[in-house]
Amino acid sequence: MVVGEYALVTAAVATLAISIATIPEGELAARLPTTAAKSQALVAKDARARGLPAARAKAALARAPYPKAALRYLYASGWLDARRDLTSCIFAKASPSGTATRVAAAVRRNPTLVRRLARMEVTVAQAATAVVRGASSAC
């Protein structure tokens, strides 16, 4: 029973962690937005690609509790991923620190993304927390 639960938790967290590195076609580092307008456009595009209403994704972006466009976008991306896979949402809400640690590890595996975040004065931990907060808000 415990092994099965661990496998389910690991799978759900892995889905959320992998999604940060693959937003869409693995281009997150190249397209991480620097302005609110770019964030809105990208979130709408990502929502349509996932079969979700762009208006709801933009609303999630508007609710993001961050001043920086990149963190707001990552929050909305976490929300989008969790809306597509509600299991991610449940585990992000149940274990936010553990999920953020795994997401941070996934981000660190993408050196281009880490450099881009650093140029935007965003730490890997902040990025991971934004994704997890967005995912947990989708429940």
Coordinates of C-alpha atoms in Angstrom, one line a residue:
M1 CA 0.0 0.0 0.0
V2 CA 2.7 2.5 1.0
V3 CA 4.8 1.6 -2.1
G4 CA 1.8 2.3 -4.3
E5 CA 1.1 5.6 -2.7
Y6 CA 4.7 6.6 -3.0
A7 CA 4.6 5.8 -6.7
L8 CA 1.5 7.8 -7.2
V9 CA 3.0 10.8 -5.4
T10 CA 6.2 10.5 -7.3
A11 CA 4.3 10.3 -10.6
A12 CA 2.2 13.4 -9.9
V13 CA 5.1 15.5 -8.7
A14 CA 7.2 14.3 -11.7
T15 CA 4.4 15.5 -14.0
L16 CA 4.4 18.9 -12.5
A17 CA 8.2 19.1 -12.4
I18 CA 8.6 18.0 -16.0
S19 CA 6.0 20.4 -17.2
I20 CA 8.1 23.4 -16.1
A21 CA 10.9 22.2 -18.4
T22 CA 8.7 21.4 -21.4
I23 CA 6.3 24.4 -21.6
P24 CA 5.7 23.9 -24.8
E25 CA 8.3 22.3 -27.0
G26 CA 11.0 22.9 -24.3
E27 CA 11.2 26.6 -25.2
L28 CA 10.5 28.1 -21.7
A29 CA 13.9 29.5 -21.3
A30 CA 13.8 31.3 -24.6
R31 CA 10.4 32.7 -24.2
L32 CA 10.1 33.5 -20.5
P33 CA 8.2 36.8 -20.5
T34 CA 9.7 40.1 -19.3
T35 CA 6.5 42.1 -19.6
A36 CA 2.8 41.8 -18.5
A37 CA 1.7 41.9 -22.1
K38 CA 3.9 39.1 -23.2
S39 CA 2.8 37.1 -20.1
Q40 CA -0.8 37.4 -21.1
A41 CA -0.2 36.5 -24.7
L42 CA 1.9 33.4 -23.8
V43 CA -0.6 32.2 -21.1
A44 CA -3.5 32.5 -23.6
K45 CA -1.5 30.6 -26.2
D46 CA -0.5 27.9 -23.6
A47 CA -4.1 27.6 -22.5
R48 CA -5.4 27.1 -26.1
A49 CA -2.6 24.5 -26.6
R50 CA -3.9 22.6 -23.6
G51 CA -7.5 22.8 -24.6
L52 CA -8.4 25.2 -21.7
P53 CA -10.2 28.6 -22.0
A54 CA -7.7 31.5 -22.4
A55 CA -9.9 33.8 -20.3
R56 CA -9.5 31.5 -17.3
A57 CA -5.8 31.3 -17.8
K58 CA -5.6 35.1 -18.0
A59 CA -7.6 35.3 -14.8
A60 CA -5.1 33.0 -13.1
L61 CA -2.3 35.2 -14.3
A62 CA -4.1 38.2 -12.9
R63 CA -4.4 36.5 -9.5
A64 CA -0.7 35.6 -9.3
P65 CA 0.7 37.1 -6.1
Y66 CA 4.0 38.3 -7.7
P67 CA 5.1 41.6 -9.1
K68 CA 7.6 40.2 -11.7
A69 CA 6.2 39.1 -15.1
A70 CA 8.3 35.9 -15.1
L71 CA 7.0 34.7 -11.7
R72 CA 3.4 35.6 -12.7
Y73 CA 3.8 33.5 -15.9
L74 CA 5.2 30.6 -14.0
Y75 CA 2.3 30.8 -11.5
A76 CA -0.1 30.7 -14.4
S77 CA 1.8 27.8 -16.0
G78 CA 1.5 25.8 -12.8
W79 CA -2.2 26.6 -12.8
L80 CA -2.6 25.4 -16.4
D81 CA -0.7 22.2 -15.8
A82 CA -2.7 21.4 -12.7
R83 CA -6.0 22.1 -14.5
R84 CA -5.0 19.6 -17.1
D85 CA -3.9 17.0 -14.5
L86 CA -5.7 17.6 -11.2
T87 CA -3.5 15.0 -9.5
S88 CA -0.7 17.6 -9.7
C89 CA -2.9 20.1 -8.0
I90 CA -3.7 17.8 -5.1
F91 CA 0.0 16.9 -4.5
A92 CA 1.1 20.6 -4.8
K93 CA -1.5 21.5 -2.2
A94 CA -0.7 18.5 0.1
S95 CA 3.1 18.8 0.0
P96 CA 4.1 22.2 -1.3
S97 CA 7.7 22.2 0.0
G98 CA 8.4 18.7 -1.3
T99 CA 6.8 19.5 -4.7
A100 CA 8.8 22.8 -4.9
T101 CA 12.0 20.9 -4.2
R102 CA 11.3 18.5 -7.0
V103 CA 10.3 21.3 -9.4
A104 CA 13.5 23.2 -8.5
A105 CA 15.6 20.1 -9.3
A106 CA 13.9 19.9 -12.7
V107 CA 14.6 23.6 -13.4
R108 CA 18.3 23.2 -12.4
R109 CA 18.6 20.5 -15.1
N110 CA 17.9 23.2 -17.7
P111 CA 21.0 25.5 -17.6
T112 CA 19.6 27.9 -20.2
L113 CA 16.5 28.4 -18.0
V114 CA 18.6 28.9 -14.9
R115 CA 20.7 31.6 -16.7
R116 CA 17.6 33.3 -18.0
L117 CA 16.0 33.3 -14.5
A118 CA 19.2 34.8 -13.1
R119 CA 19.2 37.6 -15.7
M120 CA 15.7 38.3 -14.6
E121 CA 16.7 38.3 -10.9
V122 CA 14.6 35.3 -10.2
T123 CA 16.0 32.4 -8.2
V124 CA 15.3 28.8 -8.9
A125 CA 13.5 28.5 -5.6
Q126 CA 11.3 31.5 -6.4
A127 CA 10.4 30.0 -9.8
A128 CA 9.7 26.6 -8.3
T129 CA 7.5 28.1 -5.6
A130 CA 5.6 30.1 -8.1
V131 CA 4.8 27.0 -10.2
V132 CA 3.7 25.1 -7.1
R133 CA 1.6 27.9 -5.8
G134 CA -0.1 28.2 -9.2
A135 CA -0.7 24.5 -9.3
S136 CA -2.2 24.4 -5.8
S137 CA -4.5 27.3 -6.6
A138 CA -6.1 25.2 -9.4
C139 CA -7.9 22.9 -7.0

